[in-house]
């Protein structure tokens, strides 16, 4: 249950800190060039999505629990959600950060 409940407050904390960082970047506009500010916003966006990738682990744990309780069973459920974070991590970086495109 710890693996399924603990990510929820973590994601709430991540989103609160993200909004505070973006607000700080907007107010520090005179100290940064437009390009630097845009790069910081892209990095914050990428880091936010990377931090939220472990939700797939919660989904995989839920699927495993459902299969152990004999609620439903399918071969796709056994391996699909556990492998998603390793596939999405580099794709998110390339998608959200312009110099990597």
mmCIF file of N, CA and C in Angstrom:
data_model
loop_
_atom_site.group_PDB
_atom_site.id
_atom_site.type_symbol
_atom_site.label_atom_id
_atom_site.label_comp_id
_atom_site.label_asym_id
_atom_site.label_seq_id
_atom_site.Cartn_x
_atom_site.Cartn_y
_atom_site.Cartn_z
ATOM 1 N N UNK A 1 0.817 -1.200 0.000
ATOM 2 C CA UNK A 1 0.000 0.000 0.000
ATOM 3 C C UNK A 1 0.862 1.266 0.000
ATOM 4 N N UNK A 2 2.053 1.177 0.602
ATOM 5 C CA UNK A 2 2.939 2.343 0.661
ATOM 6 C C UNK A 2 3.303 2.808 -0.747
ATOM 7 N N UNK A 3 3.589 1.861 -1.620
ATOM 8 C CA UNK A 3 3.962 2.221 -2.988
ATOM 9 C C UNK A 3 2.799 2.811 -3.770
ATOM 10 N N UNK A 4 1.585 2.551 -3.341
ATOM 11 C CA UNK A 4 0.430 3.062 -4.058
ATOM 12 C C UNK A 4 -0.085 4.388 -3.492
ATOM 13 N N UNK A 5 0.165 4.644 -2.207
ATOM 14 C CA UNK A 5 -0.374 5.855 -1.580
ATOM 15 C C UNK A 5 0.639 6.994 -1.554
ATOM 16 N N UNK A 6 1.885 6.708 -1.314
ATOM 17 C CA UNK A 6 2.894 7.748 -1.127
ATOM 18 C C UNK A 6 3.137 8.642 -2.342
ATOM 19 N N UNK A 7 3.032 8.163 -3.580
ATOM 20 C CA UNK A 7 3.250 9.082 -4.709
ATOM 21 C C UNK A 7 2.260 10.233 -4.795
ATOM 22 N N UNK A 8 1.067 10.090 -4.265
ATOM 23 C CA UNK A 8 0.061 11.150 -4.387
ATOM 24 C C UNK A 8 0.509 12.437 -3.704
ATOM 25 N N UNK A 9 0.939 12.427 -2.423
ATOM 26 C CA UNK A 9 1.446 13.677 -1.847
ATOM 27 C C UNK A 9 2.728 14.155 -2.518
ATOM 28 N N UNK A 10 3.513 13.224 -3.017
ATOM 29 C CA UNK A 10 4.740 13.618 -3.714
ATOM 30 C C UNK A 10 4.416 14.410 -4.974
ATOM 31 N N UNK A 11 3.424 13.961 -5.746
ATOM 32 C CA UNK A 11 3.049 14.674 -6.963
ATOM 33 C C UNK A 11 2.445 16.032 -6.649
ATOM 34 N N UNK A 12 1.683 16.113 -5.581
ATOM 35 C CA UNK A 12 1.128 17.403 -5.175
ATOM 36 C C UNK A 12 2.258 18.368 -4.831
ATOM 37 N N UNK A 13 3.248 17.885 -4.093
ATOM 38 C CA UNK A 13 4.410 18.709 -3.748
ATOM 39 C C UNK A 13 5.168 19.144 -5.001
ATOM 40 N N UNK A 14 5.370 18.232 -5.947
ATOM 41 C CA UNK A 14 6.076 18.549 -7.193
ATOM 42 C C UNK A 14 5.350 19.655 -7.953
ATOM 43 N N UNK A 15 4.029 19.570 -8.051
ATOM 44 C CA UNK A 15 3.275 20.581 -8.790
ATOM 45 C C UNK A 15 3.289 21.935 -8.088
ATOM 46 N N UNK A 16 3.275 21.943 -6.761
ATOM 47 C CA UNK A 16 3.349 23.212 -6.018
ATOM 48 C C UNK A 16 4.707 23.869 -6.221
ATOM 49 N N UNK A 17 5.772 23.089 -6.098
ATOM 50 C CA UNK A 17 7.121 23.638 -6.285
ATOM 51 C C UNK A 17 7.312 24.107 -7.722
ATOM 52 N N UNK A 18 6.746 23.371 -8.679
ATOM 53 C CA UNK A 18 6.847 23.767 -10.090
ATOM 54 C C UNK A 18 6.219 25.134 -10.316
ATOM 55 N N UNK A 19 5.035 25.352 -9.761
ATOM 56 C CA UNK A 19 4.372 26.640 -9.959
ATOM 57 C C UNK A 19 5.159 27.770 -9.297
ATOM 58 N N UNK A 20 5.776 27.512 -8.136
ATOM 59 C CA UNK A 20 6.592 28.538 -7.481
ATOM 60 C C UNK A 20 7.831 28.862 -8.303
ATOM 61 N N UNK A 21 8.458 27.855 -8.883
ATOM 62 C CA UNK A 21 9.645 28.093 -9.709
ATOM 63 C C UNK A 21 9.278 28.884 -10.956
ATOM 64 N N UNK A 22 8.170 28.530 -11.602
ATOM 65 C CA UNK A 22 7.748 29.263 -12.802
ATOM 66 C C UNK A 22 7.400 30.713 -12.471
ATOM 67 N N UNK A 23 6.788 30.940 -11.310
ATOM 68 C CA UNK A 23 6.478 32.307 -10.884
ATOM 69 C C UNK A 23 7.768 33.098 -10.668
ATOM 70 N N UNK A 24 8.763 32.476 -10.055
ATOM 71 C CA UNK A 24 10.053 33.131 -9.821
ATOM 72 C C UNK A 24 10.744 33.458 -11.137
ATOM 73 N N UNK A 25 10.660 32.551 -12.091
ATOM 74 C CA UNK A 25 11.267 32.795 -13.402
ATOM 75 C C UNK A 25 10.577 33.964 -14.096
ATOM 76 N N UNK A 26 9.260 34.061 -13.986
ATOM 77 C CA UNK A 26 8.540 35.168 -14.610
ATOM 78 C C UNK A 26 8.905 36.506 -13.982
ATOM 79 N N UNK A 27 9.110 36.538 -12.663
ATOM 80 C CA UNK A 27 9.451 37.786 -11.983
ATOM 81 C C UNK A 27 10.916 38.165 -12.172
ATOM 82 N N UNK A 28 11.762 37.221 -12.514
ATOM 83 C CA UNK A 28 13.183 37.496 -12.723
ATOM 84 C C UNK A 28 13.457 37.827 -14.186
ATOM 85 N N UNK A 29 12.470 38.343 -14.863
ATOM 86 C CA UNK A 29 12.586 38.621 -16.289
ATOM 87 C C UNK A 29 13.652 39.636 -16.643
ATOM 88 N N UNK A 30 13.932 40.576 -15.770
ATOM 89 C CA UNK A 30 14.938 41.586 -16.090
ATOM 90 C C UNK A 30 16.355 41.052 -15.934
ATOM 91 N N UNK A 31 16.510 39.971 -15.209
ATOM 92 C CA UNK A 31 17.844 39.418 -14.970
ATOM 93 C C UNK A 31 18.239 38.352 -15.988
ATOM 94 N N UNK A 32 17.282 37.853 -16.764
ATOM 95 C CA UNK A 32 17.559 36.795 -17.732
ATOM 96 C C UNK A 32 17.160 37.243 -19.122
ATOM 97 N N UNK A 33 17.854 36.706 -20.091
ATOM 98 C CA UNK A 33 17.444 36.957 -21.469
ATOM 99 C C UNK A 33 16.222 36.087 -21.787
ATOM 100 N N UNK A 34 15.557 36.405 -22.859
ATOM 101 C CA UNK A 34 14.353 35.663 -23.245
ATOM 102 C C UNK A 34 14.683 34.201 -23.544
ATOM 103 N N UNK A 35 15.804 33.978 -24.187
ATOM 104 C CA UNK A 35 16.231 32.606 -24.522
ATOM 105 C C UNK A 35 16.522 31.795 -23.263
ATOM 106 N N UNK A 36 17.191 32.394 -22.285
ATOM 107 C CA UNK A 36 17.491 31.698 -21.033
ATOM 108 C C UNK A 36 16.217 31.374 -20.284
ATOM 109 N N UNK A 37 15.290 32.322 -20.237
ATOM 110 C CA UNK A 37 14.017 32.096 -19.556
ATOM 111 C C UNK A 37 13.240 30.969 -20.232
ATOM 112 N N UNK A 38 13.223 30.965 -21.557
ATOM 113 C CA UNK A 38 12.524 29.915 -22.298
ATOM 114 C C UNK A 38 13.152 28.540 -22.038
ATOM 115 N N UNK A 39 14.480 28.489 -21.974
ATOM 116 C CA UNK A 39 15.162 27.227 -21.692
ATOM 117 C C UNK A 39 14.848 26.733 -20.283
ATOM 118 N N UNK A 40 14.791 27.654 -19.321
ATOM 119 C CA UNK A 40 14.442 27.270 -17.953
ATOM 120 C C UNK A 40 13.018 26.717 -17.883
ATOM 121 N N UNK A 41 12.108 27.333 -18.586
ATOM 122 C CA UNK A 41 10.722 26.855 -18.591
ATOM 123 C C UNK A 41 10.646 25.465 -19.216
ATOM 124 N N UNK A 42 11.389 25.247 -20.301
ATOM 125 C CA UNK A 42 11.417 23.924 -20.934
ATOM 126 C C UNK A 42 11.990 22.872 -19.998
ATOM 127 N N UNK A 43 13.045 23.219 -19.280
ATOM 128 C CA UNK A 43 13.653 22.277 -18.341
ATOM 129 C C UNK A 43 12.710 21.950 -17.187
ATOM 130 N N UNK A 44 12.018 22.954 -16.671
ATOM 131 C CA UNK A 44 11.056 22.719 -15.589
ATOM 132 C C UNK A 44 9.931 21.809 -16.073
ATOM 133 N N UNK A 45 9.455 22.037 -17.284
ATOM 134 C CA UNK A 45 8.393 21.195 -17.841
ATOM 135 C C UNK A 45 8.879 19.749 -17.975
ATOM 136 N N UNK A 46 10.083 19.562 -18.519
ATOM 137 C CA UNK A 46 10.626 18.209 -18.685
ATOM 138 C C UNK A 46 10.837 17.532 -17.337
ATOM 139 N N UNK A 47 11.380 18.266 -16.361
ATOM 140 C CA UNK A 47 11.603 17.683 -15.037
ATOM 141 C C UNK A 47 10.294 17.314 -14.345
ATOM 142 N N UNK A 48 9.254 18.109 -14.573
ATOM 143 C CA UNK A 48 7.952 17.808 -13.979
ATOM 144 C C UNK A 48 7.408 16.500 -14.537
ATOM 145 N N UNK A 49 7.474 16.333 -15.847
ATOM 146 C CA UNK A 49 6.980 15.096 -16.441
ATOM 147 C C UNK A 49 7.841 13.905 -16.044
ATOM 148 N N UNK A 50 9.145 14.104 -15.937
ATOM 149 C CA UNK A 50 10.017 13.022 -15.482
ATOM 150 C C UNK A 50 9.689 12.630 -14.044
ATOM 151 N N UNK A 51 9.398 13.596 -13.217
ATOM 152 C CA UNK A 51 9.069 13.306 -11.821
ATOM 153 C C UNK A 51 7.731 12.586 -11.697
ATOM 154 N N UNK A 52 6.850 12.787 -12.654
ATOM 155 C CA UNK A 52 5.545 12.133 -12.600
ATOM 156 C C UNK A 52 5.521 10.772 -13.288
ATOM 157 N N UNK A 53 6.618 10.337 -13.877
ATOM 158 C CA UNK A 53 6.657 9.027 -14.518
ATOM 159 C C UNK A 53 6.440 7.857 -13.556
ATOM 160 N N UNK A 54 6.874 7.934 -12.299
ATOM 161 C CA UNK A 54 6.635 6.789 -11.419
ATOM 162 C C UNK A 54 5.169 6.469 -11.162
ATOM 163 N N UNK A 55 4.246 7.291 -11.637
ATOM 164 C CA UNK A 55 2.833 6.935 -11.517
ATOM 165 C C UNK A 55 2.571 5.634 -12.257
ATOM 166 N N UNK A 56 3.395 5.324 -13.248
ATOM 167 C CA UNK A 56 3.266 4.044 -13.953
ATOM 168 C C UNK A 56 3.536 2.884 -13.009
ATOM 169 N N UNK A 57 4.417 3.094 -12.032
ATOM 170 C CA UNK A 57 4.681 2.062 -11.034
ATOM 171 C C UNK A 57 3.436 1.825 -10.186
ATOM 172 N N UNK A 58 2.735 2.890 -9.845
ATOM 173 C CA UNK A 58 1.489 2.757 -9.083
ATOM 174 C C UNK A 58 0.463 1.974 -9.902
ATOM 175 N N UNK A 59 0.377 2.270 -11.180
ATOM 176 C CA UNK A 59 -0.555 1.545 -12.050
ATOM 177 C C UNK A 59 -0.155 0.082 -12.151
ATOM 178 N N UNK A 60 1.161 -0.180 -12.267
ATOM 179 C CA UNK A 60 1.635 -1.569 -12.331
ATOM 180 C C UNK A 60 1.332 -2.307 -11.027
ATOM 181 N N UNK A 61 1.499 -1.634 -9.894
ATOM 182 C CA UNK A 61 1.167 -2.263 -8.607
ATOM 183 C C UNK A 61 -0.322 -2.562 -8.503
ATOM 184 N N UNK A 62 -1.138 -1.652 -8.991
ATOM 185 C CA UNK A 62 -2.585 -1.865 -8.984
ATOM 186 C C UNK A 62 -2.961 -3.050 -9.870
ATOM 187 N N UNK A 63 -2.339 -3.129 -11.046
ATOM 188 C CA UNK A 63 -2.609 -4.249 -11.954
ATOM 189 C C UNK A 63 -2.179 -5.575 -11.326
ATOM 190 N N UNK A 64 -1.026 -5.579 -10.667
ATOM 191 C CA UNK A 64 -0.551 -6.788 -10.011
ATOM 192 C C UNK A 64 -1.504 -7.204 -8.895
ATOM 193 N N UNK A 65 -1.986 -6.228 -8.124
ATOM 194 C CA UNK A 65 -2.940 -6.526 -7.059
ATOM 195 C C UNK A 65 -4.222 -7.111 -7.634
ATOM 196 N N UNK A 66 -4.718 -6.539 -8.733
ATOM 197 C CA UNK A 66 -5.926 -7.066 -9.369
ATOM 198 C C UNK A 66 -5.720 -8.489 -9.871
ATOM 199 N N UNK A 67 -4.529 -8.762 -10.407
ATOM 200 C CA UNK A 67 -4.259 -10.116 -10.899
ATOM 201 C C UNK A 67 -4.111 -11.100 -9.741
ATOM 202 N N UNK A 68 -3.480 -10.679 -8.640
ATOM 203 C CA UNK A 68 -3.332 -11.568 -7.490
ATOM 204 C C UNK A 68 -4.670 -11.878 -6.822
ATOM 205 N N UNK A 69 -5.588 -10.929 -6.865
ATOM 206 C CA UNK A 69 -6.915 -11.137 -6.289
ATOM 207 C C UNK A 69 -7.863 -11.835 -7.257
ATOM 208 N N UNK A 70 -7.341 -12.211 -8.432
ATOM 209 C CA UNK A 70 -8.128 -12.913 -9.456
ATOM 210 C C UNK A 70 -9.317 -12.096 -9.956
ATOM 211 N N UNK A 71 -9.195 -10.758 -9.922
ATOM 212 C CA UNK A 71 -10.262 -9.908 -10.454
ATOM 213 C C UNK A 71 -10.238 -9.948 -11.976
ATOM 214 N N UNK A 72 -9.069 -9.786 -12.534
ATOM 215 C CA UNK A 72 -8.897 -9.903 -13.977
ATOM 216 C C UNK A 72 -7.456 -10.315 -14.256
ATOM 217 N N UNK A 73 -7.239 -10.920 -15.402
ATOM 218 C CA UNK A 73 -5.896 -11.375 -15.742
ATOM 219 C C UNK A 73 -5.733 -11.314 -17.260
ATOM 220 N N UNK A 74 -4.609 -10.725 -17.675
ATOM 221 C CA UNK A 74 -4.289 -10.635 -19.096
ATOM 222 C C UNK A 74 -2.774 -10.558 -19.223
ATOM 223 N N UNK A 75 -2.171 -11.194 -20.233
ATOM 224 C CA UNK A 75 -0.707 -11.156 -20.371
ATOM 225 C C UNK A 75 -0.163 -9.743 -20.582
ATOM 226 N N UNK A 76 -0.927 -8.897 -21.215
ATOM 227 C CA UNK A 76 -0.488 -7.519 -21.439
ATOM 228 C C UNK A 76 -0.361 -6.770 -20.120
ATOM 229 N N UNK A 77 -1.210 -7.079 -19.159
ATOM 230 C CA UNK A 77 -1.178 -6.396 -17.868
ATOM 231 C C UNK A 77 0.073 -6.728 -17.072
ATOM 232 N N UNK A 78 0.680 -7.862 -17.337
ATOM 233 C CA UNK A 78 1.810 -8.305 -16.530
ATOM 234 C C UNK A 78 3.064 -7.464 -16.742
ATOM 235 N N UNK A 79 3.306 -7.000 -17.947
ATOM 236 C CA UNK A 79 4.571 -6.322 -18.233
ATOM 237 C C UNK A 79 4.445 -4.919 -18.807
ATOM 238 N N UNK A 80 3.281 -4.517 -19.198
ATOM 239 C CA UNK A 80 3.141 -3.269 -19.948
ATOM 240 C C UNK A 80 3.494 -2.036 -19.125
ATOM 241 N N UNK A 81 2.865 -1.835 -17.977
ATOM 242 C CA UNK A 81 3.053 -0.601 -17.225
ATOM 243 C C UNK A 81 4.391 -0.546 -16.507
ATOM 244 N N UNK A 82 5.009 -1.677 -16.271
ATOM 245 C CA UNK A 82 6.314 -1.671 -15.607
ATOM 246 C C UNK A 82 7.415 -1.194 -16.548
ATOM 247 N N UNK A 83 7.219 -1.347 -17.858
ATOM 248 C CA UNK A 83 8.265 -0.959 -18.805
ATOM 249 C C UNK A 83 8.072 0.436 -19.389
ATOM 250 N N UNK A 84 6.968 1.076 -19.132
ATOM 251 C CA UNK A 84 6.699 2.395 -19.712
ATOM 252 C C UNK A 84 7.695 3.469 -19.271
ATOM 253 N N UNK A 85 8.033 3.620 -17.984
ATOM 254 C CA UNK A 85 8.943 4.715 -17.609
ATOM 255 C C UNK A 85 10.296 4.672 -18.309
ATOM 256 N N UNK A 86 10.854 3.477 -18.497
ATOM 257 C CA UNK A 86 12.152 3.400 -19.162
ATOM 258 C C UNK A 86 12.060 3.780 -20.632
ATOM 259 N N UNK A 87 10.917 3.616 -21.244
ATOM 260 C CA UNK A 87 10.741 4.006 -22.650
ATOM 261 C C UNK A 87 10.440 5.493 -22.787
ATOM 262 N N UNK A 88 9.645 6.025 -21.886
ATOM 263 C CA UNK A 88 9.198 7.408 -22.013
ATOM 264 C C UNK A 88 10.232 8.434 -21.572
ATOM 265 N N UNK A 89 11.110 8.078 -20.679
ATOM 266 C CA UNK A 89 12.049 9.048 -20.131
ATOM 267 C C UNK A 89 12.886 9.742 -21.206
ATOM 268 N N UNK A 90 13.582 9.019 -22.087
ATOM 269 C CA UNK A 90 14.346 9.731 -23.118
ATOM 270 C C UNK A 90 13.454 10.434 -24.145
ATOM 271 N N UNK A 91 12.275 9.877 -24.403
ATOM 272 C CA UNK A 91 11.391 10.517 -25.371
ATOM 273 C C UNK A 91 10.862 11.844 -24.840
ATOM 274 N N UNK A 92 10.575 11.922 -23.540
ATOM 275 C CA UNK A 92 10.128 13.179 -22.958
ATOM 276 C C UNK A 92 11.210 14.247 -23.034
ATOM 277 N N UNK A 93 12.448 13.853 -22.781
ATOM 278 C CA UNK A 93 13.548 14.810 -22.854
ATOM 279 C C UNK A 93 13.677 15.365 -24.266
ATOM 280 N N UNK A 94 13.619 14.507 -25.262
ATOM 281 C CA UNK A 94 13.751 14.975 -26.646
ATOM 282 C C UNK A 94 12.560 15.811 -27.075
ATOM 283 N N UNK A 95 11.391 15.521 -26.554
ATOM 284 C CA UNK A 95 10.197 16.244 -26.966
ATOM 285 C C UNK A 95 10.116 17.633 -26.344
ATOM 286 N N UNK A 96 10.476 17.771 -25.068
ATOM 287 C CA UNK A 96 10.251 19.028 -24.363
ATOM 288 C C UNK A 96 11.419 19.996 -24.397
ATOM 289 N N UNK A 97 12.611 19.570 -24.719
ATOM 290 C CA UNK A 97 13.773 20.463 -24.716
ATOM 291 C C UNK A 97 14.202 20.676 -26.161
ATOM 292 N N UNK A 98 14.042 21.895 -26.655
ATOM 293 C CA UNK A 98 14.269 22.196 -28.073
ATOM 294 C C UNK A 98 15.646 21.826 -28.591
ATOM 295 N N UNK A 99 16.752 22.110 -27.878
ATOM 296 C CA UNK A 99 18.047 21.747 -28.446
ATOM 297 C C UNK A 99 18.227 20.246 -28.702
ATOM 298 N N UNK A 100 17.446 19.393 -28.036
ATOM 299 C CA UNK A 100 17.571 17.962 -28.233
ATOM 300 C C UNK A 100 16.696 17.442 -29.377
ATOM 301 N N UNK A 101 15.838 18.280 -29.926
ATOM 302 C CA UNK A 101 14.926 17.826 -30.985
ATOM 303 C C UNK A 101 15.660 17.491 -32.254
#
